PDB file of C-alpha atoms and ligand atoms in Angstrom:
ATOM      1  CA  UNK A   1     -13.043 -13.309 -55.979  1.00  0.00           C
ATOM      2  CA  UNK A   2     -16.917 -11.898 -56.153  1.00  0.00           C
ATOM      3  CA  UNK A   3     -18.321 -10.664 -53.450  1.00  0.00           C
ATOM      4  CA  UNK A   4     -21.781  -9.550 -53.488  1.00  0.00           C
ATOM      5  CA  UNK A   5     -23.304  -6.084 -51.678  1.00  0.00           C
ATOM      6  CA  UNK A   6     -26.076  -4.417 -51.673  1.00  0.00           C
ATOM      7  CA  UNK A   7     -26.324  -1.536 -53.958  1.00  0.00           C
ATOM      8  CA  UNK A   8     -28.773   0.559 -52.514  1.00  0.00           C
ATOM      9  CA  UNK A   9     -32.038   2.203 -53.575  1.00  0.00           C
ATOM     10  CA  UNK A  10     -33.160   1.865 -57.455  1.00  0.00           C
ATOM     11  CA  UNK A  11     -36.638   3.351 -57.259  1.00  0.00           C
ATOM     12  CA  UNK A  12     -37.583   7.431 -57.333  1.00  0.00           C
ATOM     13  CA  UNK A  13     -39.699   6.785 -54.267  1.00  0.00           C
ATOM     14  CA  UNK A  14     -36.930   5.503 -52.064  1.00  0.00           C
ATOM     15  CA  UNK A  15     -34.112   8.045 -53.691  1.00  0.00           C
ATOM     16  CA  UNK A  16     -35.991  10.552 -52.735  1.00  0.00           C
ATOM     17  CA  UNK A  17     -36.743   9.136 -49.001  1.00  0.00           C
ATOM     18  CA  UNK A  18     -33.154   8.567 -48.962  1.00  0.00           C
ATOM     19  CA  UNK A  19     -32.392  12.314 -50.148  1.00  0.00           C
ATOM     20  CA  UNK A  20     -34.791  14.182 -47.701  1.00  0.00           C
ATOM     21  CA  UNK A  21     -35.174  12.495 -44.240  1.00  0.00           C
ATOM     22  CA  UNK A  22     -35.708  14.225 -41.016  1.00  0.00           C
ATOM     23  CA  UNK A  23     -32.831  16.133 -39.392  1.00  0.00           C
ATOM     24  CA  UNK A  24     -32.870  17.102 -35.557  1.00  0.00           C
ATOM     25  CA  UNK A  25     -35.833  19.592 -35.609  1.00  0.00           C
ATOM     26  CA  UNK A  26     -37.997  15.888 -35.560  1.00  0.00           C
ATOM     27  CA  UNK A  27     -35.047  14.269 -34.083  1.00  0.00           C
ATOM     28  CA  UNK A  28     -33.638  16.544 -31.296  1.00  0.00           C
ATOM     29  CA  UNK A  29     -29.934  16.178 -30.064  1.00  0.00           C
ATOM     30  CA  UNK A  30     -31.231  15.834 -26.504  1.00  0.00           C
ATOM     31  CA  UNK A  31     -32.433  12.372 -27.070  1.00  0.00           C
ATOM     32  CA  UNK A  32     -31.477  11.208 -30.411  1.00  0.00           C
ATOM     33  CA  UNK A  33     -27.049  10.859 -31.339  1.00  0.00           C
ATOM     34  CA  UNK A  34     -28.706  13.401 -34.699  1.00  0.00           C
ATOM     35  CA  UNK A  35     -24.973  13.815 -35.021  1.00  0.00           C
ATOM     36  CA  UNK A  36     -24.183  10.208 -36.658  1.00  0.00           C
ATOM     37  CA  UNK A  37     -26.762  10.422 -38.945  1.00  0.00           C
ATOM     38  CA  UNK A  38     -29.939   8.599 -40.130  1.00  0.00           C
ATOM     39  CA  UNK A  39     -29.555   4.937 -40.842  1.00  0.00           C
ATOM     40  CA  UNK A  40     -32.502   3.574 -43.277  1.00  0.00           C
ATOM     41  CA  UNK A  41     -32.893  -0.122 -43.362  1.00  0.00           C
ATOM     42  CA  UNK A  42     -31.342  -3.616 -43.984  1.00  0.00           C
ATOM     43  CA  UNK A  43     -31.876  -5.468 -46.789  1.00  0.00           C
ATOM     44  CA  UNK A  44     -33.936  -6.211 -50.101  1.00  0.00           C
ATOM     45  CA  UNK A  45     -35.070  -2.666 -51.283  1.00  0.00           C
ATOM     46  CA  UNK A  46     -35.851  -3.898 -55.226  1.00  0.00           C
ATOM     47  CA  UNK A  47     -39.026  -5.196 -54.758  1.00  0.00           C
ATOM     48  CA  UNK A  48     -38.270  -9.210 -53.510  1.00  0.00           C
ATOM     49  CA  UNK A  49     -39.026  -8.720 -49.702  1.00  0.00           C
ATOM     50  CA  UNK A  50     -41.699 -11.175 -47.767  1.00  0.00           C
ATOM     51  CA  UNK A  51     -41.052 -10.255 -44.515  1.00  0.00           C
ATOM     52  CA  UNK A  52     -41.188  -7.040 -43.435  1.00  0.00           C
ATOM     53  CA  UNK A  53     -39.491  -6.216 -39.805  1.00  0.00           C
ATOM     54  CA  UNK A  54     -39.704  -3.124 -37.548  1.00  0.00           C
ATOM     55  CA  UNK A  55     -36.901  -2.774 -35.458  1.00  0.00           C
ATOM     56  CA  UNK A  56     -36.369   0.237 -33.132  1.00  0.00           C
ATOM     57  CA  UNK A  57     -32.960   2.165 -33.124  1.00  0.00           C
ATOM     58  CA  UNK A  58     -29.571   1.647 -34.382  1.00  0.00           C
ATOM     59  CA  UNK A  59     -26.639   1.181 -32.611  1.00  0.00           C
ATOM     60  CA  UNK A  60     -23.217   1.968 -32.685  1.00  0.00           C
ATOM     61  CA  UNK A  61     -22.701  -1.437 -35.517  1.00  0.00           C
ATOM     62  CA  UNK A  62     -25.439   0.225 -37.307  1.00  0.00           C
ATOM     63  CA  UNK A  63     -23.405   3.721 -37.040  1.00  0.00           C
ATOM     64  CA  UNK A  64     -20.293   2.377 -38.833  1.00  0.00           C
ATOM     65  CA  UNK A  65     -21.904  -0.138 -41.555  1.00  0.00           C
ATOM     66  CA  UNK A  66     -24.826   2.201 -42.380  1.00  0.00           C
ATOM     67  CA  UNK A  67     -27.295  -0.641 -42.360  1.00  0.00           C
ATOM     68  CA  UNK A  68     -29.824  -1.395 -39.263  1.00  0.00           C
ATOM     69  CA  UNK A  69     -30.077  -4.446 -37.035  1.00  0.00           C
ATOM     70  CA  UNK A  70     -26.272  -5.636 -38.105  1.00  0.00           C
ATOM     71  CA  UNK A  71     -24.854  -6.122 -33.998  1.00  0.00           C
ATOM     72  CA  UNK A  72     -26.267  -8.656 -31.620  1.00  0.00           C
ATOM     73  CA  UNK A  73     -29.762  -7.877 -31.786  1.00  0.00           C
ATOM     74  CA  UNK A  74     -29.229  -8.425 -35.947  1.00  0.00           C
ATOM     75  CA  UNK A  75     -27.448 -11.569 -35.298  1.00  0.00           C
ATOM     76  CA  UNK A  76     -30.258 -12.967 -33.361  1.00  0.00           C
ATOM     77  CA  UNK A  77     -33.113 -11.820 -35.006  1.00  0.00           C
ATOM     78  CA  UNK A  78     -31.091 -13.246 -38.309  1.00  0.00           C
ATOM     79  CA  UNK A  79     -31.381 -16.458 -36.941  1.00  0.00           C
ATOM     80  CA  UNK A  80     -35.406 -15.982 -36.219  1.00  0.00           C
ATOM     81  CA  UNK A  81     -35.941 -15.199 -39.993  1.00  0.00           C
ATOM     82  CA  UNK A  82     -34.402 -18.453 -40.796  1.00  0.00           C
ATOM     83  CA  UNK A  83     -35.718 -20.487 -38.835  1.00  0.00           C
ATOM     84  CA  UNK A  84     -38.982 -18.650 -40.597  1.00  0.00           C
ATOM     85  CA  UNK A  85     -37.395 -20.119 -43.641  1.00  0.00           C
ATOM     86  CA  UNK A  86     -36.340 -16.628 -45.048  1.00  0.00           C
ATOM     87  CA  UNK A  87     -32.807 -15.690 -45.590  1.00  0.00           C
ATOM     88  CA  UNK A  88     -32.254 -12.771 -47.711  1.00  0.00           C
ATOM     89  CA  UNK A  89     -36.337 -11.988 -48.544  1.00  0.00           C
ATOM     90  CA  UNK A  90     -36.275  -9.570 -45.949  1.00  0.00           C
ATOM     91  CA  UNK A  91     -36.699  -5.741 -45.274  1.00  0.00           C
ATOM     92  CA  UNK A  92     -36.085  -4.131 -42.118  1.00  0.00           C
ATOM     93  CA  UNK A  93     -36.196  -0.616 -40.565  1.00  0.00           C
ATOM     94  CA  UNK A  94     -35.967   0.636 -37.191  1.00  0.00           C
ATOM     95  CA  UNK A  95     -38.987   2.891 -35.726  1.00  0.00           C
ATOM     96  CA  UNK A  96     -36.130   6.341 -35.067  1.00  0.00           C
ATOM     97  CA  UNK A  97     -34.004   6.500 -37.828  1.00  0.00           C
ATOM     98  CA  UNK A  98     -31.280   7.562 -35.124  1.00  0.00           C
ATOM     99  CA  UNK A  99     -30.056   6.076 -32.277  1.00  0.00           C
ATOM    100  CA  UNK A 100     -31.802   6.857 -29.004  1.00  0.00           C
ATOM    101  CA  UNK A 101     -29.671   8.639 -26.643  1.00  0.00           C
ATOM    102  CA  UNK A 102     -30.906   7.976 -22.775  1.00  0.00           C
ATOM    103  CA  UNK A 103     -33.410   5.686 -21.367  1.00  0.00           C
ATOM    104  CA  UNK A 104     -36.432   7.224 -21.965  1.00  0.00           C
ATOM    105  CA  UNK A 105     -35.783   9.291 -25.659  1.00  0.00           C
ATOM    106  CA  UNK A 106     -37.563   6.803 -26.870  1.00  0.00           C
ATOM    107  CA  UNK A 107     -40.600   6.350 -25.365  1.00  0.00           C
ATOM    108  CA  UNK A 108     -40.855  10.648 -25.030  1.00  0.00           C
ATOM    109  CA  UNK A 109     -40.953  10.464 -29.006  1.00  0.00           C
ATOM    110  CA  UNK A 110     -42.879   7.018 -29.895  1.00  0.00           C
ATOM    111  CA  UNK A 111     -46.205   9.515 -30.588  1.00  0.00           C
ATOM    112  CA  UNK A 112     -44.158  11.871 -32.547  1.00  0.00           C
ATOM    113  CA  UNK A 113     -45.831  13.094 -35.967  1.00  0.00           C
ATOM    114  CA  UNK A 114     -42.576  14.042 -37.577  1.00  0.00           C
ATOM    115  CA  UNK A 115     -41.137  10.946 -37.260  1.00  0.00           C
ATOM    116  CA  UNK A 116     -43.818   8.737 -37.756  1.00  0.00           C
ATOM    117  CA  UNK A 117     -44.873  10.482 -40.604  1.00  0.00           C
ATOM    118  CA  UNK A 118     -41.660   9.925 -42.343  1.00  0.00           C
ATOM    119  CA  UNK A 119     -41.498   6.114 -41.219  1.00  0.00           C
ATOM    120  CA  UNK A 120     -45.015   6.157 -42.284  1.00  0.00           C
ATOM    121  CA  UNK A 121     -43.687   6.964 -46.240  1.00  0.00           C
ATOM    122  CA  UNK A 122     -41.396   3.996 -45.632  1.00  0.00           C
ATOM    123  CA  UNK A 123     -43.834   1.627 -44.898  1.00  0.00           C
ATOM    124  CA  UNK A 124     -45.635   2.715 -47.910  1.00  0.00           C
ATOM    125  CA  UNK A 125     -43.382   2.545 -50.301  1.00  0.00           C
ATOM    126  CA  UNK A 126     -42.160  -0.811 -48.937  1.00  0.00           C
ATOM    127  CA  UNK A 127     -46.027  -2.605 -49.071  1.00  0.00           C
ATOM    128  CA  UNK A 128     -46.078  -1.308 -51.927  1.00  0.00           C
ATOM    129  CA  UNK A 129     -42.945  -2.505 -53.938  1.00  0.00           C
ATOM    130  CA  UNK A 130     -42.811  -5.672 -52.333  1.00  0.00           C
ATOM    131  CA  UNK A 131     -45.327  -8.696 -51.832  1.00  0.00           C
ATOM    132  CA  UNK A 132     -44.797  -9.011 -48.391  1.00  0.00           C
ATOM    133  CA  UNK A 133     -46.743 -11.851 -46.697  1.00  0.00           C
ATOM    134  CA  UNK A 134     -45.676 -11.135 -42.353  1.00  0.00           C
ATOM    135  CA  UNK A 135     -44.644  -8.331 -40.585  1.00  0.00           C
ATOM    136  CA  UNK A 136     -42.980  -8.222 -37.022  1.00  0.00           C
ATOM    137  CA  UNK A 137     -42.253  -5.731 -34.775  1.00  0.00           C
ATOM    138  CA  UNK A 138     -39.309  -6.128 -32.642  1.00  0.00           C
ATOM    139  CA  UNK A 139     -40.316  -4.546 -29.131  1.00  0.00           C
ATOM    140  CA  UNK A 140     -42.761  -2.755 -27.289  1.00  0.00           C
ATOM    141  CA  UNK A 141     -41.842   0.860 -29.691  1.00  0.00           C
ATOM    142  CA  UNK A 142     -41.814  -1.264 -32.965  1.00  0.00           C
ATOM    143  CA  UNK A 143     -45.402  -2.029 -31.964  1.00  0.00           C
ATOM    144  CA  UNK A 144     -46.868   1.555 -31.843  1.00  0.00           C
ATOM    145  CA  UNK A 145     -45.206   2.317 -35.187  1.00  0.00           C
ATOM    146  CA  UNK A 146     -46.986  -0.472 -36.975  1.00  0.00           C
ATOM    147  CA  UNK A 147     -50.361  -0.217 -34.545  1.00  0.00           C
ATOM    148  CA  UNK A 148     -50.048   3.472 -35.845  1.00  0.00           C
ATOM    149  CA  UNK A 149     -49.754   2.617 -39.321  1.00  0.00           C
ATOM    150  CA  UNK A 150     -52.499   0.524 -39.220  1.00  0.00           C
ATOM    151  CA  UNK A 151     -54.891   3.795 -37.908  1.00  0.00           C
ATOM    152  CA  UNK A 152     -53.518   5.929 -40.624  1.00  0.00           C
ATOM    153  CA  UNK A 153     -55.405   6.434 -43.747  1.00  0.00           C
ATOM    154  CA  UNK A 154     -52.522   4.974 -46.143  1.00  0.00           C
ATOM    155  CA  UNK A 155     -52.314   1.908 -43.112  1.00  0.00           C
ATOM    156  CA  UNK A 156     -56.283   1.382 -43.389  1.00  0.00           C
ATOM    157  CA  UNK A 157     -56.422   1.721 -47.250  1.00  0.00           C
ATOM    158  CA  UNK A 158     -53.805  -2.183 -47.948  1.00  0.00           C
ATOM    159  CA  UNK A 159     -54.975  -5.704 -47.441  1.00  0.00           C
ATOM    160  CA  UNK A 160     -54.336  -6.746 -43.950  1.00  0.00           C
ATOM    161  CA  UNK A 161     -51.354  -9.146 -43.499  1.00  0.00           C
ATOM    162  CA  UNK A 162     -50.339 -11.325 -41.027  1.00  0.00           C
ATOM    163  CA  UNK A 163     -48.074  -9.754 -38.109  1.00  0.00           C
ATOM    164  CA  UNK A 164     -46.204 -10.676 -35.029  1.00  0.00           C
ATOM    165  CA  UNK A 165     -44.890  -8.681 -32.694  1.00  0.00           C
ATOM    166  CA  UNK A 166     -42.373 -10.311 -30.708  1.00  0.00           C
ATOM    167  CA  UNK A 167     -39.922  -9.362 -27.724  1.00  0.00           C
ATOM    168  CA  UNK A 168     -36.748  -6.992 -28.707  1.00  0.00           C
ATOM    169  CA  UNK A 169     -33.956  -9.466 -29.476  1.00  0.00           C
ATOM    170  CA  UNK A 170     -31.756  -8.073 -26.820  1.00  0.00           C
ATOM    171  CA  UNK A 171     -34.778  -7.780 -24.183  1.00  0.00           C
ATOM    172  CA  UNK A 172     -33.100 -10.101 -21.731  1.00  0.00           C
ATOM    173  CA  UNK A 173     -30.648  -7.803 -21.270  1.00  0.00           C
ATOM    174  CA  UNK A 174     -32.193  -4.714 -21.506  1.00  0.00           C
ATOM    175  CA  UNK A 175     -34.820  -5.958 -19.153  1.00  0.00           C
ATOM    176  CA  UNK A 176     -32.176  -6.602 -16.467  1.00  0.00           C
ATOM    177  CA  UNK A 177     -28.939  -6.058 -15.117  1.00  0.00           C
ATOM    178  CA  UNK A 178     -28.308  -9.550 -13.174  1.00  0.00           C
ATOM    179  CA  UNK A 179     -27.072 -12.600 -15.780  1.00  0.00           C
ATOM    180  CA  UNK A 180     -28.986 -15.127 -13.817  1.00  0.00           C
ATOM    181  CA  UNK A 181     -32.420 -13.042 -14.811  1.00  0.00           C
ATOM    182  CA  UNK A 182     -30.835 -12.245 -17.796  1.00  0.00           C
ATOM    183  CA  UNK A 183     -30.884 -16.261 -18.735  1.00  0.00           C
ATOM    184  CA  UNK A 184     -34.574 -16.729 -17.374  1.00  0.00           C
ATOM    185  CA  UNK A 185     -35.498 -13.963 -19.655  1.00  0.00           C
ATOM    186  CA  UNK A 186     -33.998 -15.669 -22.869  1.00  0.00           C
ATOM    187  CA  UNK A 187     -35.325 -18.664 -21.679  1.00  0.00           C
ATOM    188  CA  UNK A 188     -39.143 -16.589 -21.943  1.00  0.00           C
ATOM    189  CA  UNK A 189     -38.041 -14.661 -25.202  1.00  0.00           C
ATOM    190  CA  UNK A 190     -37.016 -17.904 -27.070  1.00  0.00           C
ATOM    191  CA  UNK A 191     -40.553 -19.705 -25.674  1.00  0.00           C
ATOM    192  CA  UNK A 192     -42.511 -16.611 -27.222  1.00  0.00           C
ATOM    193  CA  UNK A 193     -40.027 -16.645 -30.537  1.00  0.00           C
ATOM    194  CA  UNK A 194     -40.806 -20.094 -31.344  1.00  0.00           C
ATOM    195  CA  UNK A 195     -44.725 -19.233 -30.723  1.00  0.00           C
ATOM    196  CA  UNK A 196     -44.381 -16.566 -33.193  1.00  0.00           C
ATOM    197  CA  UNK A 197     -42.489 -18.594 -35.657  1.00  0.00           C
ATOM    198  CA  UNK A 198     -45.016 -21.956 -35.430  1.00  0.00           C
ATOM    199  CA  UNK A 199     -47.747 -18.730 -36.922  1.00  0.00           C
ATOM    200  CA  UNK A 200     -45.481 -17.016 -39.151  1.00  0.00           C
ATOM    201  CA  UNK A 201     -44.456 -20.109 -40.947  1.00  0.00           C
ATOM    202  CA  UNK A 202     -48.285 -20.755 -41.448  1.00  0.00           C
ATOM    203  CA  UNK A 203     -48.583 -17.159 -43.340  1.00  0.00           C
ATOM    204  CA  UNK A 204     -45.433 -17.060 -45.311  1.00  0.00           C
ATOM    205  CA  UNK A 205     -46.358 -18.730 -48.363  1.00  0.00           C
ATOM    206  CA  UNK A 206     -42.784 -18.116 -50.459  1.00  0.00           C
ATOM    207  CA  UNK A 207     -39.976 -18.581 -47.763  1.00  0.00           C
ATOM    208  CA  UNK A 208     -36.433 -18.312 -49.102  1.00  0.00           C
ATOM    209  CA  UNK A 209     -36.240 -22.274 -48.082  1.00  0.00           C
ATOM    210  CA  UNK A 210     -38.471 -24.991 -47.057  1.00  0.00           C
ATOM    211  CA  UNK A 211     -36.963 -26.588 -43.996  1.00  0.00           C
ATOM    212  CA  UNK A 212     -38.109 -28.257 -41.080  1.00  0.00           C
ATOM    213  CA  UNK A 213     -38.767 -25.988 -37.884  1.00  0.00           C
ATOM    214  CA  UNK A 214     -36.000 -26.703 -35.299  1.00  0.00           C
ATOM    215  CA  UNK A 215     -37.566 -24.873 -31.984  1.00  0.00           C
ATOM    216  CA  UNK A 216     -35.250 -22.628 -30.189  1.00  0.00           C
ATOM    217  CA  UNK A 217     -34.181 -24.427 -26.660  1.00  0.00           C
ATOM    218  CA  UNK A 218     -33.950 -22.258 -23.567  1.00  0.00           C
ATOM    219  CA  UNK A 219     -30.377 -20.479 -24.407  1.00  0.00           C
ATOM    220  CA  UNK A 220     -29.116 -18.951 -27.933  1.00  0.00           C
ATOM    221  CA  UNK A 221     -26.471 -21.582 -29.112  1.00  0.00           C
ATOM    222  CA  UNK A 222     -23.890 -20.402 -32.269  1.00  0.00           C
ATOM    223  CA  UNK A 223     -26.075 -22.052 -34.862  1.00  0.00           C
ATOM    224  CA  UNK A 224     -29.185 -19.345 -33.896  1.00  0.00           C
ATOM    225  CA  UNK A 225     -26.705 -16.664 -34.790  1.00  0.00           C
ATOM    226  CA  UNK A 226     -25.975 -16.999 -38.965  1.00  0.00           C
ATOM    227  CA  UNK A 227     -23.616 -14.302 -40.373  1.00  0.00           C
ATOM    228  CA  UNK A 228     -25.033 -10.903 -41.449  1.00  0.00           C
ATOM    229  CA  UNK A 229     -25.119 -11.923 -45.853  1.00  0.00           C
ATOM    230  CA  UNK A 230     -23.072  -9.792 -47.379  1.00  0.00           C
ATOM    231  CA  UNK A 231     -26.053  -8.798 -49.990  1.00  0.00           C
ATOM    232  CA  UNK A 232     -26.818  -6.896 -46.856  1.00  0.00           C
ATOM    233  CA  UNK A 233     -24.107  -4.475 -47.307  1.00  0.00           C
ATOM    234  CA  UNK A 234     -21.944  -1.998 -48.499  1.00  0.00           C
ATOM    235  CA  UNK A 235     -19.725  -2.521 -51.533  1.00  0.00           C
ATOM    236  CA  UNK A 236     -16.254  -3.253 -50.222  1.00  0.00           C
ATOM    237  CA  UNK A 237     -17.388  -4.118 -46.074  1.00  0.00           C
ATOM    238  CA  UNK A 238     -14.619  -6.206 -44.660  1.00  0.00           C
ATOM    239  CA  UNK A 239     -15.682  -9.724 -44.201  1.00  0.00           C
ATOM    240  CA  UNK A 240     -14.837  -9.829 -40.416  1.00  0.00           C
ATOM    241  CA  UNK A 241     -17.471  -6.843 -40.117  1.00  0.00           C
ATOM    242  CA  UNK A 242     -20.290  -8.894 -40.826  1.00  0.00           C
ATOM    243  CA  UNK A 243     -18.679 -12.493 -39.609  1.00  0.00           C
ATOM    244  CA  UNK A 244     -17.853 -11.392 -36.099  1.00  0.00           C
ATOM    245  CA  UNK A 245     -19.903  -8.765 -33.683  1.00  0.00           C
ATOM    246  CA  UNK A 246     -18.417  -6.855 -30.417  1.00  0.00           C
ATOM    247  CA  UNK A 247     -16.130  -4.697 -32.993  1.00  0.00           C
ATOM    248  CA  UNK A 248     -17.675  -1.093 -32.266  1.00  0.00           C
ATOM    249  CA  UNK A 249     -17.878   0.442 -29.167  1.00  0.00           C
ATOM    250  CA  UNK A 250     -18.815   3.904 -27.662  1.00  0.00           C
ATOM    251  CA  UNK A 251     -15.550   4.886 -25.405  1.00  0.00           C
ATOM    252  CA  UNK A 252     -14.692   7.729 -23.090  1.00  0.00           C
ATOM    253  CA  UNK A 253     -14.678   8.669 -19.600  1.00  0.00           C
ATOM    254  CA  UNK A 254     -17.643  11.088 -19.600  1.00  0.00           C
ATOM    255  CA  UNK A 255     -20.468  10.904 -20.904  1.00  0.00           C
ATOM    256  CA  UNK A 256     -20.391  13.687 -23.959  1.00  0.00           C
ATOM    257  CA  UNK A 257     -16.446  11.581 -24.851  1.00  0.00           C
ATOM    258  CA  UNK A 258     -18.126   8.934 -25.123  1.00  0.00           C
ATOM    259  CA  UNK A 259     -21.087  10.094 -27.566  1.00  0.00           C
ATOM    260  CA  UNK A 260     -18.332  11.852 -29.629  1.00  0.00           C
ATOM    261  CA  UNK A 261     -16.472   8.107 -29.803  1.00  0.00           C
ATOM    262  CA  UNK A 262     -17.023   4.955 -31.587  1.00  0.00           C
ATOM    263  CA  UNK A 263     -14.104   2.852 -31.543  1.00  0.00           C
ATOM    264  CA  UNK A 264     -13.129   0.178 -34.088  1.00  0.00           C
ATOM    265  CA  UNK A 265     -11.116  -2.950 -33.626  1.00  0.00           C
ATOM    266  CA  UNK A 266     -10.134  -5.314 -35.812  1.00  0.00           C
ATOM    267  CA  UNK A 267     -10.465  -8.482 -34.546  1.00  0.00           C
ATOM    268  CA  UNK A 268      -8.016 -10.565 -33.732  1.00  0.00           C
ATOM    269  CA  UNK A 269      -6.817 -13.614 -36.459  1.00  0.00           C
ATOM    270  CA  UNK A 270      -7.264 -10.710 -39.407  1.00  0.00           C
ATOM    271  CA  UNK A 271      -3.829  -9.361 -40.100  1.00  0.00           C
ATOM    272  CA  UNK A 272      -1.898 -12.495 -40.683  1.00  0.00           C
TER     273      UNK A 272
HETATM  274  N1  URA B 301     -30.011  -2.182 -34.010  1.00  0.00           N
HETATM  275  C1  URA B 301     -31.017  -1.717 -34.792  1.00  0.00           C
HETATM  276  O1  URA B 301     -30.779  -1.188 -35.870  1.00  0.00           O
HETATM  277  N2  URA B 301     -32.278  -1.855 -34.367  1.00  0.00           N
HETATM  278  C2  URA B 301     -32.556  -2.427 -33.216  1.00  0.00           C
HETATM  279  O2  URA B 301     -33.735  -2.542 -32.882  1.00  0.00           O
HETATM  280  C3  URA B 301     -31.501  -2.896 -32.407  1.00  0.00           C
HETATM  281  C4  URA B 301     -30.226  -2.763 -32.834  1.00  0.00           C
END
């Protein structure tokens, strides 16, 4: 059996991102979980990436598989890129290279100049490698990291390219606690989704595949959901870890247990 992975970074410029990152004097333990430690990107890092996405903090998926945007939101957003026609010619990374801890981390950090200066490198070195032809941002955070980019000197010095920025896959939730607002609000993200798509399609010139757009209806079915590739990760990941979501979760009865905690379940249907 072959099973393919992803085998990291090749190039000097991202070994040495990858070396010397940020540690919790930009990141402080107050509103970051510094203690888990940074988590980089998701997907094509040698150069064949045409869609660039900013995400904006990894979760407790992202803590275990050491890859962002791999959980729910991942899931989701997978399903957006394909229906953009790309599959695998992706990069992603988040805007905090560590997960937020608390409501409001982070919108206290979005203006930051350690961080974004860092995330700033990234999106260099990205543009640069890769002939990427869209970019989205994924939330209302992911925005002022790229509308920052744009005003830095690196940012104004490339070719414009086209860019969406599009509601945070798991708005509808985050946005409210009630289910029945919950569904009006996927209802609104997957109206604004398929807006975004109809232009991205227009501006991605080498998509992965060439099918027909199927619009999004008013709830996510399966289908809008395709497995995490395994390209995407690790050598050796477990199938089910990549196949399935709802896996990981934090656990404990206060609140610093529960930061200290992620627990793992394998699914059922694994061990015959
Ligand atoms: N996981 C990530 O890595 N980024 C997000 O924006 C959401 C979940």
């Amino acid at each position: 059996m072959s099973t393919s992975f992803d085998p990291g970074p090749q190039s000097a410029v991202l070994l040495e991102l990858m070396s010397n990152y940020p540690d919790a004097s930009i990141y402080p333990f107050a509103d970051f979980r510094t203690e888990w430690g940074p988590i980089f990107y998701r997907g094509r890092l040698g150069g064949s990436a045409r869609m660039l996405v900013i995400g904006q903090d990894p979760a407790q998926t992202e803590g275990v598989l050491r890859r962002i945007l791999v959980g729910e939101a991942g899931r989701r957003f997978q399903g957006f890129m394909a229906k953009c026609g790309i599959d695998t010619s992706y990069i992603m990374i988040n805007t905090f290279l560590y997960s937020v801890y608390g409501q409001t981390g982070g919108d206290r950090h979005s203006g930051d100049a350690g961080i974004a200066a860092y995330r700033e490198r990234w999106i260099a070195a990205l543009l640069a490698a890769n002939r990427i032809e869209a970019v989205v941002a994924l939330g209302g955070l992911a925005d002022k990291a790229w509308q920052h980019w744009l005003q830095s000197a690196a940012g104004k010095a490339v070719p414009a390219v086209a860019y969406q920025h599009v509601k945070h896959p798991t708005w509808p939730e985050s946005s409210s606690p009630s289910k029945t607002v919950q569904a009006k609000n996927t209802t609104q993200l997957l109206s604004e989704w398929n807006t975004a798509i109809a232009a991205l399609r227009s501006a991605i010139k080498h998509p992965d595949a060439n099918r027909p757009f199927v619009p999004y209806g008013t709830a996510f079915t399966a289908a809008d959901k395709p497995d995490i590739p395994a390209i995407d990760l690790p050598a050796g990941t477990p199938g089910w870890m990549r196949l399935q979501d709802g896996w990981a979760s934090r656990v404990g009865t206060t609140p610093a247990a529960k930061r200290k905690t992620i627990q793992i379940t394998v699914p059922n249907g694994i061990i015959p």
